[in-house]
CSV table of C-alpha atoms and ligand atoms in Angstrom, one decimal:
chain,number,residue,atom,x,y,z
A,429,MET,CA,-19.5,13.9,-13.3
A,430,ALA,CA,-19.9,13.7,-9.6
A,431,LEU,CA,-18.0,15.7,-7.0
A,432,PHE,CA,-17.6,14.2,-3.5
A,433,ARG,CA,-16.8,17.0,-1.1
A,434,GLY,CA,-14.7,16.9,2.1
A,435,GLN,CA,-13.2,13.4,1.6
A,436,THR,CA,-10.3,12.3,3.8
A,437,PHE,CA,-7.8,9.9,2.3
A,438,THR,CA,-4.1,9.1,2.2
A,439,GLY,CA,-2.2,9.3,-1.1
A,440,ILE,CA,1.2,9.1,-2.8
A,441,VAL,CA,2.2,11.9,-5.1
A,442,VAL,CA,3.1,10.5,-8.4
A,443,SER,CA,3.9,13.5,-10.5
A,444,ARG,CA,3.1,17.2,-11.0
A,445,LYS,CA,3.3,19.8,-13.6
A,446,ASN,CA,2.9,23.6,-13.7
A,447,TYR,CA,-0.5,24.9,-14.8
A,448,LYS,CA,-0.9,28.5,-15.8
A,449,GLU,CA,1.2,31.0,-13.9
A,450,ARG,CA,1.0,29.9,-10.3
A,451,ASP,CA,-1.0,26.7,-10.2
A,452,MET,CA,-0.2,23.1,-10.5
A,453,LEU,CA,-1.8,19.8,-11.6
A,454,VAL,CA,-0.7,17.1,-9.1
A,455,ARG,CA,-1.2,13.4,-9.8
A,456,ILE,CA,-1.8,11.4,-6.7
A,457,LEU,CA,-2.5,7.7,-6.2
A,458,THR,CA,-5.1,7.8,-3.5
A,459,SER,CA,-6.1,5.2,-1.0
A,460,SER,CA,-9.8,5.6,-1.7
A,461,PHE,CA,-10.3,6.8,-5.3
A,462,GLY,CA,-7.4,5.4,-7.4
A,463,PHE,CA,-5.3,7.8,-9.4
A,464,LYS,CA,-6.6,11.3,-9.4
A,465,THR,CA,-5.4,14.6,-10.8
A,466,PHE,CA,-5.7,17.6,-8.4
A,467,PHE,CA,-5.8,21.2,-9.4
A,468,VAL,CA,-3.8,23.1,-6.7
A,469,ARG,CA,-4.1,26.8,-6.8
A,470,GLY,CA,-1.3,29.3,-5.9
A,471,VAL,CA,1.5,26.8,-5.5
A,472,ARG,CA,4.1,29.2,-6.7
A,473,LYS,CA,2.8,32.1,-4.6
A,474,ARG,CA,4.7,33.1,-1.5
A,475,GLY,CA,3.2,31.6,1.7
A,476,PHE,CA,1.7,28.5,0.0
A,477,LYS,CA,0.9,26.1,2.9
A,478,TRP,CA,1.1,22.6,1.5
A,479,GLY,CA,4.4,22.6,-0.3
A,480,ALA,CA,5.6,19.4,1.4
A,481,GLY,CA,2.4,17.6,0.5
A,482,ILE,CA,2.6,17.9,-3.3
A,483,ILE,CA,6.2,16.8,-3.9
A,484,PRO,CA,6.6,13.6,-5.9
A,485,PHE,CA,7.2,10.5,-3.7
A,486,THR,CA,5.5,12.1,-0.7
A,487,LYS,CA,2.8,10.2,1.3
A,488,ALA,CA,0.3,12.3,3.1
A,489,THR,CA,-3.2,12.6,4.5
A,490,TYR,CA,-5.4,14.8,2.4
A,491,ILE,CA,-8.8,16.3,2.7
A,492,GLY,CA,-10.3,17.2,-0.7
A,493,ASP,CA,-13.1,17.3,-3.2
A,494,ILE,CA,-12.9,14.3,-5.5
A,495,SER,CA,-14.3,14.5,-9.0
A,496,THR,CA,-15.2,11.2,-10.7
A,497,THR,CA,-14.0,12.2,-14.1
A,498,GLY,CA,-12.5,15.8,-14.0
A,499,LEU,CA,-10.0,17.6,-11.8
A,500,SER,CA,-10.2,17.1,-8.0
A,501,PHE,CA,-9.2,19.7,-5.4
A,502,ILE,CA,-7.2,19.6,-2.2
A,503,THR,CA,-8.4,21.5,0.8
A,504,ASN,CA,-6.0,20.4,3.5
A,505,VAL,CA,-2.8,18.3,3.9
A,506,SER,CA,-1.3,16.7,7.0
A,507,ASP,CA,1.3,14.2,8.0
A,508,ALA,CA,3.3,14.7,4.8
A,509,GLU,CA,6.3,12.2,4.7
A,510,GLN,CA,8.7,12.0,1.9
A,511,TYR,CA,10.3,8.8,0.7
A,512,GLN,CA,13.6,10.5,1.1
A,513,ASN,CA,15.9,7.8,-0.3
A,514,ILE,CA,13.7,7.3,-3.3
A,515,VAL,CA,13.8,11.1,-4.0
A,516,GLU,CA,17.6,11.3,-3.7
A,517,ASP,CA,18.7,8.0,-5.4
A,518,ILE,CA,18.3,7.8,-9.1
A,519,THR,CA,18.2,4.0,-9.1
A,520,LEU,CA,15.5,3.8,-6.4
A,521,ASN,CA,13.6,6.6,-8.1
A,522,ALA,CA,13.6,4.6,-11.4
A,523,TYR,CA,12.2,1.5,-9.7
A,524,ALA,CA,9.6,3.4,-7.8
A,525,THR,CA,8.5,5.3,-10.9
A,526,TYR,CA,8.2,2.0,-12.8
A,527,ILE,CA,6.0,0.5,-10.1
A,528,LEU,CA,3.7,3.5,-10.2
A,529,GLU,CA,3.6,3.5,-14.0
A,530,LEU,CA,2.9,-0.2,-14.1
A,531,SER,CA,0.1,0.2,-11.6
A,532,ARG,CA,-1.5,3.0,-13.7
A,533,VAL,CA,-1.5,0.7,-16.7
A,534,ALA,CA,-2.7,-2.3,-14.7
A,535,PHE,CA,-5.5,-0.5,-13.0
A,536,GLY,CA,-6.7,1.5,-16.0
A,537,ASP,CA,-10.0,3.2,-15.0
A,538,ASP,CA,-10.8,0.5,-12.4
A,539,ASP,CA,-10.7,2.5,-9.2
A,540,GLN,CA,-11.8,-0.5,-7.1
A,541,LEU,CA,-8.7,-2.3,-8.2
A,542,ALA,CA,-6.5,0.6,-7.4
A,543,ILE,CA,-8.1,0.8,-3.9
A,544,LYS,CA,-7.5,-3.0,-3.4
A,545,TRP,CA,-3.8,-2.6,-4.4
A,546,TYR,CA,-3.1,0.7,-2.6
A,547,ALA,CA,-1.6,-0.8,0.5
A,548,THR,CA,0.7,-3.1,-1.5
A,549,ILE,CA,2.0,-0.3,-3.6
A,550,GLU,CA,2.6,1.8,-0.5
A,551,GLN,CA,4.4,-1.0,1.2
A,552,ALA,CA,6.6,-1.6,-1.9
A,553,LEU,CA,7.7,2.0,-1.9
A,554,PHE,CA,8.3,1.9,1.8
A,555,LEU,CA,10.5,-1.2,1.5
A,556,ILE,CA,12.5,0.3,-1.4
A,557,ASN,CA,12.9,3.5,0.6
A,558,GLN,CA,14.1,1.4,3.6
A,559,GLY,CA,16.9,-0.1,1.5
A,560,LEU,CA,15.5,-3.5,0.5
A,561,ASP,CA,16.6,-4.6,-2.9
A,562,PRO,CA,14.5,-2.6,-5.4
A,563,LEU,CA,14.7,-5.1,-8.1
A,564,ILE,CA,13.3,-7.9,-5.9
A,565,ILE,CA,10.4,-5.7,-4.6
A,566,THR,CA,9.6,-4.6,-8.2
A,567,SER,CA,9.7,-8.3,-9.3
A,568,VAL,CA,7.2,-9.1,-6.6
A,569,ILE,CA,4.8,-6.4,-7.9
A,570,GLU,CA,5.4,-7.6,-11.5
A,571,LEU,CA,4.7,-11.2,-10.6
A,572,GLN,CA,1.6,-10.5,-8.5
A,573,MET,CA,0.2,-8.0,-11.1
A,574,LEU,CA,0.3,-10.5,-14.0
A,575,GLN,CA,-3.2,-11.6,-13.1
A,576,LEU,CA,-4.5,-8.1,-13.6
A,577,PHE,CA,-3.4,-8.4,-17.3
A,578,GLY,CA,-5.2,-11.8,-17.6
A,579,VAL,CA,-2.0,-13.7,-17.4
A,580,GLN,CA,-1.9,-16.3,-14.7
A,581,PRO,CA,1.1,-18.6,-15.3
A,582,GLU,CA,1.2,-21.9,-13.4
A,583,LEU,CA,4.1,-21.4,-11.0
A,584,LYS,CA,3.2,-24.2,-8.4
A,585,HIS,CA,4.2,-27.2,-10.5
A,586,CYS,CA,4.9,-28.6,-14.0
A,587,VAL,CA,1.9,-27.8,-16.2
A,588,ILE,CA,2.2,-31.3,-17.8
A,589,CYS,CA,2.8,-33.7,-14.9
A,590,GLN,CA,2.0,-31.5,-11.8
A,591,GLN,CA,5.3,-32.5,-10.2
A,592,ASN,CA,7.4,-30.0,-8.3
A,593,ASP,CA,10.4,-32.1,-7.3
A,594,ARG,CA,12.7,-31.7,-10.4
A,595,PRO,CA,14.5,-28.7,-11.8
A,596,MET,CA,12.0,-26.4,-13.4
A,597,ASP,CA,12.0,-23.9,-16.2
A,598,PHE,CA,9.4,-21.4,-17.5
A,599,SER,CA,7.6,-21.9,-20.7
A,600,GLU,CA,5.6,-19.0,-22.2
A,601,GLU,CA,4.1,-21.4,-24.7
A,602,TYR,CA,2.7,-23.7,-22.0
A,603,GLY,CA,1.8,-20.8,-19.7
A,604,GLY,CA,4.0,-21.8,-16.7
A,605,LEU,CA,6.5,-24.2,-15.4
A,606,LEU,CA,7.9,-27.3,-17.1
A,607,CYS,CA,9.9,-29.9,-15.2
A,608,GLN,CA,13.1,-31.2,-16.6
A,609,ARG,CA,11.4,-34.3,-18.0
A,610,HIS,CA,9.2,-32.1,-20.2
A,611,TRP,CA,11.7,-29.4,-21.2
A,612,GLN,CA,11.9,-31.0,-24.7
A,613,LEU,CA,8.4,-29.8,-25.4
A,614,ASP,CA,9.5,-26.2,-25.6
A,615,PRO,CA,12.8,-25.4,-27.1
A,616,ASN,CA,12.0,-21.7,-26.5
A,617,ARG,CA,11.5,-22.0,-22.8
A,618,LEU,CA,13.3,-19.2,-20.9
A,619,HIS,CA,16.3,-21.3,-19.8
A,620,LEU,CA,16.2,-19.9,-16.3
A,621,THR,CA,18.3,-21.5,-13.6
A,622,PRO,CA,16.3,-23.8,-11.2
A,623,ARG,CA,17.3,-21.3,-8.5
A,624,THR,CA,15.6,-18.5,-10.3
A,625,VAL,CA,12.5,-20.5,-10.8
A,626,LEU,CA,12.4,-21.4,-7.1
A,627,PHE,CA,12.7,-17.7,-6.3
A,628,MET,CA,10.0,-16.7,-8.7
A,629,GLN,CA,7.7,-19.2,-7.0
A,630,ARG,CA,8.4,-17.7,-3.7
A,631,LEU,CA,8.1,-14.1,-4.8
A,632,ALA,CA,4.8,-14.7,-6.5
A,633,ALA,CA,3.3,-15.8,-3.2
A,634,VAL,CA,5.1,-13.4,-0.8
A,635,ASN,CA,3.2,-10.9,1.3
A,636,LEU,CA,5.2,-7.6,1.2
A,637,HIS,CA,3.9,-6.7,4.6
A,638,LYS,CA,5.8,-9.6,6.1
A,639,VAL,CA,9.1,-9.1,4.4
A,640,SER,CA,11.9,-7.5,6.3
A,641,ALA,CA,15.0,-8.5,4.3
A,642,ILE,CA,15.8,-10.2,1.1
A,643,ARG,CA,19.0,-11.8,0.0
A,644,VAL,CA,19.5,-12.8,-3.6
A,645,ARG,CA,22.6,-13.6,-5.7
A,646,PRO,CA,23.4,-11.1,-8.4
A,647,GLU,CA,23.1,-13.8,-11.2
A,648,THR,CA,19.7,-14.8,-9.9
A,649,LYS,CA,18.6,-11.2,-10.0
A,650,ALA,CA,19.8,-10.8,-13.5
A,651,ASP,CA,18.0,-14.0,-14.5
A,652,LEU,CA,14.8,-12.9,-12.8
A,653,HIS,CA,14.9,-9.4,-14.5
A,654,HIS,CA,15.3,-11.1,-17.9
A,655,ALA,CA,12.5,-13.5,-17.2
A,656,LEU,CA,10.0,-10.8,-16.2
A,657,ASP,CA,11.0,-8.6,-19.1
A,658,GLN,CA,10.3,-11.4,-21.5
A,659,ILE,CA,7.0,-12.4,-19.8
A,660,TYR,CA,5.7,-8.8,-19.9
A,661,TYR,CA,6.8,-8.3,-23.4
A,662,ASP,CA,5.5,-11.6,-24.9
A,663,MET,CA,2.6,-12.7,-22.6
A,664,VAL,CA,1.3,-9.3,-21.4
A,665,GLY,CA,2.2,-7.4,-24.5
A,666,ILE,CA,3.1,-4.1,-22.8
A,667,TYR,CA,6.3,-2.2,-22.4
A,668,ILE,CA,6.4,0.5,-19.8
A,669,PRO,CA,8.9,3.2,-20.9
A,670,ALA,CA,10.4,3.4,-17.4
A,671,LYS,CA,11.5,-0.2,-17.8
A,672,ARG,CA,14.0,0.7,-20.4
A,673,PHE,CA,16.0,2.7,-17.9
A,674,LEU,CA,15.8,-0.1,-15.4
A,675,SER,CA,17.2,-2.5,-18.0
A,676,LYS,CA,20.1,-0.1,-18.6
A,677,LEU,CA,20.7,0.1,-14.9
A,678,MET,CA,20.6,-3.7,-14.6
A,679,ARG,CA,23.4,-4.1,-17.2
A,680,THR,CA,25.7,-1.5,-15.5
A,681,HIS,CA,25.0,-1.8,-11.8
A,682,ILE,CA,23.6,-4.2,-9.2
A,683,ARG,CA,22.8,-2.7,-5.8
A,684,PRO,CA,24.5,-4.2,-2.7
A,685,LEU,CA,22.5,-6.9,-0.8
A,686,ALA,CA,20.5,-6.1,2.3
A,687,PRO,CA,21.6,-7.8,5.5
A,688,ARG,CA,20.0,-11.1,6.4
A,689,THR,CA,17.6,-11.1,9.4
A,690,LYS,CA,15.3,-13.6,11.0
A,691,ASN,CA,12.2,-13.3,8.7
A,692,ASN,CA,14.1,-13.0,5.5
A,693,THR,CA,13.3,-14.3,2.1
A,694,THR,CA,16.4,-15.8,0.6
A,695,ASP,CA,17.6,-17.9,-2.3
B,1493,LIG,ZN1,6.6,-32.4,-15.9
């Protein structure tokens, strides 16, 4: 076990729990070391200085001692900023929690992967906090993370004839899109609307740092949610507990759409 002293990094607080009488274990997704658990002493003592920096869904700059395998330590916190809307809104909170849980599973012990993805995760939370549709932002992450699970569906064109000018559907059996002419090959294709498929193609390639608004019809969102659930369940083979709550939300409530602006992504 190595300890790297006096490291400066940014991080997003994922969760925390009490430890002994006055201390806490705080889980942080860090920009430079992946997910780390920090032992923070004296949190529940009067006069504790970094209260704002260890609340879940806070982004801050930290200085600390990083352990490769054991507990790490925080020695200073600055520029703590809370994702206020995510903290206060149960729906946004559920989506953000799911993104962080999915990331944890996708990265595993691969800190280099976590470092590579950190800015994207941070941007996803930023956009959700700004009021962009959380289901769409989450779908972007789900689509783009498929490759981390060794699943790389062909989303550019039909897997059989390489055409992209007919209505398309998604086939798990064929590992990607089938055009209408080849639909008969897979009766268990997902039966998505062509509009949903078009949107999936777009989201799989979108750069979250360039998105400022997204407009999607509720029925397309429901279809997209269903498709990604199915793909993660069947092709990836994982089920993140936080997703169950999202599915329940999906059935009862669809959030209002964000306003359209000039660099929007729209269906
Ligand atoms: Zn075809």
